[in-house]
Structure formats: C-alpha cells, structure tokens
Short mmCIF file of C-alpha atoms and ligand atoms in Angstrom, two decimals:
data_model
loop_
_atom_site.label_atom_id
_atom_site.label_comp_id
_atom_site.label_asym_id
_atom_site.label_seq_id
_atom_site.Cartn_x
_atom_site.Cartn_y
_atom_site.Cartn_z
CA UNK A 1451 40.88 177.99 6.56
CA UNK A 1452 39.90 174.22 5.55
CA UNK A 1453 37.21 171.98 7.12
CA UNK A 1454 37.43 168.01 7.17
CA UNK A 1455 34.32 166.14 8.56
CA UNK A 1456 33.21 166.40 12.12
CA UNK A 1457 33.92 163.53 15.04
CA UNK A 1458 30.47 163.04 14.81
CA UNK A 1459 29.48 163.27 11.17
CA UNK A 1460 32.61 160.65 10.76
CA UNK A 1461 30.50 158.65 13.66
CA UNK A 1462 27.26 159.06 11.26
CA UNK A 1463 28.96 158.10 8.24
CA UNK A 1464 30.31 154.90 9.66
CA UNK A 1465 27.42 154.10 11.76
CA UNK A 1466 26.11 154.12 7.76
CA UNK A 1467 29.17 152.13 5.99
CA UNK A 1468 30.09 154.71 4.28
CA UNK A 1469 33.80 155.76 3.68
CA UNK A 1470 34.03 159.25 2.43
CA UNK A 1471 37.29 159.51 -0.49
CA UNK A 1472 39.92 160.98 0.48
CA UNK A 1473 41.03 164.02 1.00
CA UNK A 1474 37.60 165.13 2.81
CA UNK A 1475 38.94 168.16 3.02
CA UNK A 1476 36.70 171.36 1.99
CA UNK A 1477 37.55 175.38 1.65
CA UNK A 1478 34.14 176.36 3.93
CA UNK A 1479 31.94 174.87 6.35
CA UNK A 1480 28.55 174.89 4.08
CA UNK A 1481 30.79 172.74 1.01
CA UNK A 1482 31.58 170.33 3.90
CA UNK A 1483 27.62 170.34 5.20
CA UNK A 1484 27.23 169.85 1.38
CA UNK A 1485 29.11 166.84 0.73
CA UNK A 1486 27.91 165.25 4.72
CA UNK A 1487 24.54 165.51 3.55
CA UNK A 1488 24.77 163.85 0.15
CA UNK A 1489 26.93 160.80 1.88
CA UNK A 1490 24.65 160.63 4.91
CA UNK A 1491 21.46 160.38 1.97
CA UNK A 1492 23.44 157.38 -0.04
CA UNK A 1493 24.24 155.95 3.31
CA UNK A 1494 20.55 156.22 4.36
CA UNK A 1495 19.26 155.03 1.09
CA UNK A 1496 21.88 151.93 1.14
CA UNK A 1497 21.03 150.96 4.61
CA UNK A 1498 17.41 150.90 3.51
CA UNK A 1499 17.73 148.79 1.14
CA UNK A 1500 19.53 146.84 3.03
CA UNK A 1501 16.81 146.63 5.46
CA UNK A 1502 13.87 146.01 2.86
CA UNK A 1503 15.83 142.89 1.64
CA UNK A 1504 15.96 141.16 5.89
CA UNK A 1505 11.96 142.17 6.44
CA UNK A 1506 10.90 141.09 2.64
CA UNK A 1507 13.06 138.46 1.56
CA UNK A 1508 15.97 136.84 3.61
CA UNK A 1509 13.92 137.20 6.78
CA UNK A 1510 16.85 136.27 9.04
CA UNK A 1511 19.82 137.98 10.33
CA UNK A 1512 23.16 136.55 9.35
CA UNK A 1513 24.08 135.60 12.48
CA UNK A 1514 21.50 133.48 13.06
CA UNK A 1515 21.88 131.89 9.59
CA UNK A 1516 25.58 131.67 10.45
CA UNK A 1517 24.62 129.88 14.05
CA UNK A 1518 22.40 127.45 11.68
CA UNK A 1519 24.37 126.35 9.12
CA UNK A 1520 27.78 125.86 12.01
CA UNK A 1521 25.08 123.99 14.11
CA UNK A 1522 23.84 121.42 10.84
CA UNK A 1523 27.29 120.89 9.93
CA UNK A 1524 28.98 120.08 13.25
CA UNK A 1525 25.56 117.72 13.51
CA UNK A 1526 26.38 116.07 10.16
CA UNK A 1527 29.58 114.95 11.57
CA UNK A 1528 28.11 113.48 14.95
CA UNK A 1529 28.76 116.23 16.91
CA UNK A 1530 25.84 116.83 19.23
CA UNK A 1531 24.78 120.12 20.32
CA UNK A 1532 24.16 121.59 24.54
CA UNK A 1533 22.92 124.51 25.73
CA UNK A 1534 24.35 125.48 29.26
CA UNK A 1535 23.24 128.63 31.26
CA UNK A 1536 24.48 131.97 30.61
CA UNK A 1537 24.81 132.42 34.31
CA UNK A 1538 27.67 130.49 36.01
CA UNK A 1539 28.65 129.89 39.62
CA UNK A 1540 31.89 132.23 40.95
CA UNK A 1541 32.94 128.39 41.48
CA UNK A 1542 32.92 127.23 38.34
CA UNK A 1543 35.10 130.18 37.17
CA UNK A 1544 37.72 129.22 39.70
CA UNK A 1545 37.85 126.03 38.39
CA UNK A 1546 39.13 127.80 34.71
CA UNK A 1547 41.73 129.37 37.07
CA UNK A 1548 40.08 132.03 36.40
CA UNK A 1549 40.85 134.48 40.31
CA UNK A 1550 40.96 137.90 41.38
CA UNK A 1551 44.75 137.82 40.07
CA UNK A 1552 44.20 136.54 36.52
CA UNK A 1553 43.45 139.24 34.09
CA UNK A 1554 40.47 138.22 32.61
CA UNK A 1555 38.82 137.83 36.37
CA UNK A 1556 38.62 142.10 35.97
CA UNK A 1557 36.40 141.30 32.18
CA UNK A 1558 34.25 139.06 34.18
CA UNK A 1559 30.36 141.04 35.10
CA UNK A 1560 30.40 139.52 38.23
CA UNK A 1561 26.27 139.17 39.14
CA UNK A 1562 26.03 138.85 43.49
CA UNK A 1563 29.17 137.48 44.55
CA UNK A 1564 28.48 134.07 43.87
CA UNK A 1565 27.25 133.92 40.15
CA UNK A 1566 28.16 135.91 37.22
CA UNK A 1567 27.99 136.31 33.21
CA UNK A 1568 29.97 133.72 31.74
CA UNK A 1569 32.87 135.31 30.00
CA UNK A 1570 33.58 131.37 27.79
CA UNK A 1571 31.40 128.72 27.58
CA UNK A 1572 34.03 125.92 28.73
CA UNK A 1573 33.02 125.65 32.28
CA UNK A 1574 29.56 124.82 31.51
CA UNK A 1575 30.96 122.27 28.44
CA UNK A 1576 33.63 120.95 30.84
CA UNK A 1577 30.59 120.12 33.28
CA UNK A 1578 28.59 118.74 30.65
CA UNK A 1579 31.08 116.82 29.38
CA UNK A 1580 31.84 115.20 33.08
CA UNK A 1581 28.82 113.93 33.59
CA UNK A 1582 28.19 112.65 29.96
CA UNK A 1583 31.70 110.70 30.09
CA UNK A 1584 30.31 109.11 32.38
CA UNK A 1585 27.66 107.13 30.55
CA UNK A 1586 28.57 108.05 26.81
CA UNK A 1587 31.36 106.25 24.79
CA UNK A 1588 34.27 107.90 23.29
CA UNK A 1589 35.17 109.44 20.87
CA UNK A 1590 32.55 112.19 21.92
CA UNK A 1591 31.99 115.57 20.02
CA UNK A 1592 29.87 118.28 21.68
CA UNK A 1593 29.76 121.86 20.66
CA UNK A 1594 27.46 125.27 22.17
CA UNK A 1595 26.93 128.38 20.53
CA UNK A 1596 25.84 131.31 23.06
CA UNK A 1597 26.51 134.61 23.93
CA UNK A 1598 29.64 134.98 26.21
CA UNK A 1599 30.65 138.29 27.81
CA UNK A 1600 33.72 140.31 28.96
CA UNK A 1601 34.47 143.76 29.81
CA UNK A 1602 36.33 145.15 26.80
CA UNK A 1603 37.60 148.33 25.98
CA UNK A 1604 35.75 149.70 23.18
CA UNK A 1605 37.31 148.53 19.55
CA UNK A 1606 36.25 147.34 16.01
CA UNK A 1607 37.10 144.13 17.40
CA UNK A 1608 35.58 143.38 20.81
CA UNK A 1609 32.42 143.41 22.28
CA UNK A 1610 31.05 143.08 25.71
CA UNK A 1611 28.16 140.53 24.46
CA UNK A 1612 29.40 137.95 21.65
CA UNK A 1613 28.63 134.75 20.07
CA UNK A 1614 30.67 132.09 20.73
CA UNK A 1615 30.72 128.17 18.78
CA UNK A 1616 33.02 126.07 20.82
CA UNK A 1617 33.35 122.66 19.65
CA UNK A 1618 34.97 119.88 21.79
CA UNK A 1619 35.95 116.66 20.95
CA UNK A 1620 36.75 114.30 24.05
CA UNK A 1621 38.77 111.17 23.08
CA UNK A 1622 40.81 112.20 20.09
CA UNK A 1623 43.74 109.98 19.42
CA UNK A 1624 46.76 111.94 21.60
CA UNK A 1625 48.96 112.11 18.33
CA UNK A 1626 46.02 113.06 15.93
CA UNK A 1627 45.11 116.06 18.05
CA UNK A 1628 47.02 118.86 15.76
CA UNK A 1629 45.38 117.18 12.50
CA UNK A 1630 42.29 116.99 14.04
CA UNK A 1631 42.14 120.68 15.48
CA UNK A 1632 42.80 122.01 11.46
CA UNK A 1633 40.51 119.27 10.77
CA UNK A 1634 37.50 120.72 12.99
CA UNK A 1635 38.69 124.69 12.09
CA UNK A 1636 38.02 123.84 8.48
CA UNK A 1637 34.90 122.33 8.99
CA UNK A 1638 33.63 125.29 10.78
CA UNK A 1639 35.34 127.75 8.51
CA UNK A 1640 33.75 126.04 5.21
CA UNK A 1641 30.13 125.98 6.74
CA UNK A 1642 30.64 129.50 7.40
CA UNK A 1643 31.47 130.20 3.82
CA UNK A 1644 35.07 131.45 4.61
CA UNK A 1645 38.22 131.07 2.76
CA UNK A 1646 41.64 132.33 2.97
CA UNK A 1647 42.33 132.06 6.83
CA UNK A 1648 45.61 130.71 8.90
CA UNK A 1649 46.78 128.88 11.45
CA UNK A 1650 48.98 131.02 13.87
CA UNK A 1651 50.56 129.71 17.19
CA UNK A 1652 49.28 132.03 20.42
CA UNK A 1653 49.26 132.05 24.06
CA UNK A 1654 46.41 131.99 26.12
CA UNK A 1655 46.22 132.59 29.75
CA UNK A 1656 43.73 129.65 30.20
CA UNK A 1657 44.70 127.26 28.65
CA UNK A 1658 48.73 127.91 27.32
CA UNK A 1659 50.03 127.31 23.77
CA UNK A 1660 48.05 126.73 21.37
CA UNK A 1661 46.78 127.54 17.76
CA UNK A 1662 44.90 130.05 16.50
CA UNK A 1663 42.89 130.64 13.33
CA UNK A 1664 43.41 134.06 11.70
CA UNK A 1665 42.91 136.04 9.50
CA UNK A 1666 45.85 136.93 6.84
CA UNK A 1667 46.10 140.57 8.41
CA UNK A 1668 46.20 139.04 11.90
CA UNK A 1669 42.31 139.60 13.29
CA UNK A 1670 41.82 136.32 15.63
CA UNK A 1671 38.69 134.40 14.24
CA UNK A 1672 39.37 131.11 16.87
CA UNK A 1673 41.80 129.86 19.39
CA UNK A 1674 42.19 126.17 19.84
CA UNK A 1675 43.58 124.03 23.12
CA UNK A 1676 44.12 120.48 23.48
CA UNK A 1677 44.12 117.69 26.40
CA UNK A 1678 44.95 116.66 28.78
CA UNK A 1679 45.62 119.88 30.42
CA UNK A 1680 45.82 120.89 33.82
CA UNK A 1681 42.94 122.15 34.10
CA UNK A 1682 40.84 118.86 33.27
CA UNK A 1683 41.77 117.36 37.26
CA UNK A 1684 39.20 119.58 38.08
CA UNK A 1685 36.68 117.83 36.34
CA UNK A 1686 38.10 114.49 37.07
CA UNK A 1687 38.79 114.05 33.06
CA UNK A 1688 41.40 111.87 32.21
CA UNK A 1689 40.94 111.47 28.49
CA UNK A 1690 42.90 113.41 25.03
CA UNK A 1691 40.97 116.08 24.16
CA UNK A 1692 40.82 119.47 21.32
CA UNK A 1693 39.12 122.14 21.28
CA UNK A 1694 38.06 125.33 19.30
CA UNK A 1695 36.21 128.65 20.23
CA UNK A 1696 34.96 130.90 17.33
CA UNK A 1697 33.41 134.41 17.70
CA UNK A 1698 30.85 134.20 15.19
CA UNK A 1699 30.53 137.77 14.88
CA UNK A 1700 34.18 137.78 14.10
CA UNK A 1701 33.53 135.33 11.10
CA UNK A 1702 30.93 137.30 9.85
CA UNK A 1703 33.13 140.77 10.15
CA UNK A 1704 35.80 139.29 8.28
CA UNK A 1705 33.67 137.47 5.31
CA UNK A 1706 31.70 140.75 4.47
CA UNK A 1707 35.06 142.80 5.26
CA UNK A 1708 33.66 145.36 7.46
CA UNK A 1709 35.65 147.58 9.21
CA UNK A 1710 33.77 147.55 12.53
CA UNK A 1711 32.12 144.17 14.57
CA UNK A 1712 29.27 146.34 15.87
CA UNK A 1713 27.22 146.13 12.98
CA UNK A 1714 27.28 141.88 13.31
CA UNK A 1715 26.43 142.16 16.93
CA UNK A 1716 23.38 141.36 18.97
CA UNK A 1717 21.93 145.37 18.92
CA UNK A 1718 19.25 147.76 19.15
CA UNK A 1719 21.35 150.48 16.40
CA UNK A 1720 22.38 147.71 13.94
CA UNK A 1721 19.85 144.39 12.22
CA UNK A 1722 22.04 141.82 10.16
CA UNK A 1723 24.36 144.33 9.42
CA UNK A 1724 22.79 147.27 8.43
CA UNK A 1725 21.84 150.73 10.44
CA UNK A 1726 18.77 151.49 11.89
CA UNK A 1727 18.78 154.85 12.50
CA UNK A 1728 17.69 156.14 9.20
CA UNK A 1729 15.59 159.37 10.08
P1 ATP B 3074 41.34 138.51 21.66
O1 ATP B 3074 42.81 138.16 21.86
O2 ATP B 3074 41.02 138.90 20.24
O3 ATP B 3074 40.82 139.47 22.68
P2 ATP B 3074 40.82 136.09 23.06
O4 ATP B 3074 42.03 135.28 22.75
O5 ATP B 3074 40.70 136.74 24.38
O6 ATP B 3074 40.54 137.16 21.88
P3 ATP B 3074 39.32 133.66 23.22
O7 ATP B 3074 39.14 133.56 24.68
O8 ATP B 3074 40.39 132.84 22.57
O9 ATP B 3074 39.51 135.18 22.82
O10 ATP B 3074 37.89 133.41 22.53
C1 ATP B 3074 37.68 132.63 21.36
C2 ATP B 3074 37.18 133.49 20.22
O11 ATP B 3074 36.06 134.28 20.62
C3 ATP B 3074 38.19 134.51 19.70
O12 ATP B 3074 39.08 133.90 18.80
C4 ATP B 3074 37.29 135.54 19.04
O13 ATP B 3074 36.90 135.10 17.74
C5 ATP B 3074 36.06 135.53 19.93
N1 ATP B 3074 36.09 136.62 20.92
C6 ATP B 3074 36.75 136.67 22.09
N2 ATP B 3074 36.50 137.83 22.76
C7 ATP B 3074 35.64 138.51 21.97
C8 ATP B 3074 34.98 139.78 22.11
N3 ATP B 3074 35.13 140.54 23.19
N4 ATP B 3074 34.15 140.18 21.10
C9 ATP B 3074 33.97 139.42 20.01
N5 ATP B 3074 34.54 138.21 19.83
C10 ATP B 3074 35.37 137.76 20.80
MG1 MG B 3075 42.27 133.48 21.88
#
C-alpha cells in the first residue's frame, strides 16, 4: 500500500507556501506523518519570519504599500484621487446595465432591495465624474482604489472582497485613446514594480471590446474600455473617454508568483502574505 498527503495536510501545506517535491508518495502512514510534520515546521518557521519582518521592520502590508505608491504616481501625473461609498443604490447598478438578466446581476450581494455591495467602482466614478464635468475643465483624470465585491466561485483567482484601482481619464483625444490606455496601464504597472505583462483583446459584458492587460500565462491583471459608449447617456456624458480597472491583489499575486490570491487578500488567516495560523 502507498500513502500521498492528506486533502487537508495539502490544505496546511499551502495555507503555509509550501510545495512538497514530487512524488509525495510514502510506503506507510507514520513516513508520510514524518515528512508532513517536518514541511508543516519549515512552513511554520518561514511564515514566522515572515511575520517578524511586517511587525518589526516593514510595518505595512503590501497591499497597502501597493495602494500608496499606485495612488502617488497617478497623483504625479494630475490625476486626482475620490473615494465613493461602498454601498450603491439598486439604481445606480441599472444604470451599468447591470439587471436580473445580466450575469453578473447573480455576483451582486444585494443589501435590502434597494442598495447593495458594489461589485465595480464605475457607477460611483461615472457619478462623480458627472457632476465634476460640470465645473472642471477637460482633460480630467480621476482614479479610486476600494474594495469591490462579487459572488465568485472559490479559485486561486477570485475573491468575493477585492481591491480595485480604476483610473479614468475624461477628454482624451478620440484617436489617442488606444495609446493612451497602454500609456495609463504602464504607468500603473511600473509603480507597481511589474514587468513582463501584455496587452490581450477581451470581451466584457459591460462595457464590449476592449483590452486587457495580462499576464504571459493568461491571468487577467486589468481590463480597459473607452468612450463614448452607450452607457455614458446615462450620465448625460458626451465627451472621449478610457479607462482601466486593476485588481491589486492580482498585481501583487503575480509579482511575488504565488500560486493562490488568498494570501494578498483583505483576511483574518493571511497578513501581507504570510499565514497566521502558526500553532
Ligand atoms: P475575470 O474575467 O478574471 O473574472 P473580470 O473581467 O470579471 O475578471 P473586471 O470586471 O474586468 O474583471 O475587473 C477589473 C479587474 O479587477 C480584473 O482585471 C481583475 O484584476 C480584478 N478582479 C475582478 N474580479 C476579481 C475578483 N473576484 N477577485 C480579485 N480580483 C478581481
Ligand atoms: Mg475584465
């Protein structure tokens, strides 16, 4: 008979980082016991560490250096930062199109009926944006970072709370849009200390063609759209447009090429990447 590691001493061990080699594959139970406990200790003793350097040294997560150093750089090159609520009117989510028949309605936490979670932060931009047209000259860059949530079926690369930079630019010459998007992507992508990504072309539901940034094995880091679009009458804007949406915990997955986004995420199990349960 042969023994390879439990379901959930594999969920320990990568809850830890740690990739047993392979073949994990052992002639009795105790020489597997054996090996799990001498991975889960180097795990433990890793993630310690890890932990040691945040509370005496760094002192801040990643993401929130990440947010930081996105939100100087955008500011560097005029782009001026909102915050908008986290709750949304059922309203405003209409106006993205967004109805009982479109897919993503089902991802939305809907709150009471007539508010709920927002699952993007363009509606709250796009109302911003209105109302600062209005009195504000153009070309005019904005940008949000914020937590954004949808109902996701569990994955390395979704989760049901994530951070999301989206950075607008209202005004952009109609034929310098395309420029301008890799323009903006590389901006972000630099401040955020990553190299080596793409530009792919992808379909959204929302807002239709456009370009996204990935990864070179395919994981989406940012989807772009440009204006005018359809979906600008309901705003009453008139003007060219582009815009990106990052997940920030995507950008930090891929630049410290982890396998899972958990670890990266807003948590209670996980601090600026490393585990906390360590008992
Ligand atoms: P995907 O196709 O990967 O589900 P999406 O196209 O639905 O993503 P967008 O609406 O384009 O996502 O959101 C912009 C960016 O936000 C994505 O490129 C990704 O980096 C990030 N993002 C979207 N959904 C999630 C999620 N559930 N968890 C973490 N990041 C996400
Ligand atoms: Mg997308």
């Amino acid at each position: 008979m042969s023994y390879s590691f439990s379901a959930a001493q594999m969920n320990r061990l990568s809850e830890l980082a740690v990739t047993p080699l392979e073949p994990a594959i052992f002639e009795t139970a105790e020489a597997r016991q054996k090996m799990f406990s001498q991975l889960e200790k180097e795990g433990v003793k890793k993630n310690r560490r890890a932990l040691t350097r945040l509370i005496e040294t760094t002192h801040k997560p990643a993401l929130c250096t990440l947010s930081e150093n996105l939100a100087r750089a955008l500011c560097a090159q005029g782009f001026t930062q909102v915050t908008t609520p986290t709750i949304i009117s059922s309203k405003a989510l209409k106006k993205m199109t967004i109805t009982p028949q479109s897919p993503l309605y089902k991802q939305v936490f809907h709150l009471d009926g007539k508010t709920c979670l927002r699952p993007m932060l363009a509606p709250g931009l796009y109302e911003v944006s209105q109302r600062l047209l209005n009195s504000q000259k153009q070309p005019l860059g904005i940008f949000e970072i914020g937590s954004c949530f949808r109902k996701e079926s569990e994955g390395n690369t979704h989760l049901k709370e994530f951070t999301m930079l989206n950075v607008v630019e209202w005004g952009t010459p109609l034929e310098t849009r395309l420029e301008r998007l890799k323009t903006l992507g590389a901006l972000v992508l630099d401040a955020a200390e990553i190299p080596g990504y793409c530009f792919k072309e992808d379909h959204s539901v929302v807002y239709g063609d456009g370009l996204d940034l990935v990864s070179p094995d395919g994981l989406e880091l940012a989807s772009t759209s440009m204006g005018p679009h359809p979906l600008d009458d309901a705003w009453k804007i008139t003007c060219t447009w582009v815009g990106i949406g990052f997940g920030l915990e995507r950008l930090l997955m891929f630049r410290e090429k982890t396998s899972g986004i958990h670890r990266h995420s807003k948590s209670t199990t996980f601090l600026d990447g490393a585990c906390l349960k360590l008992k």
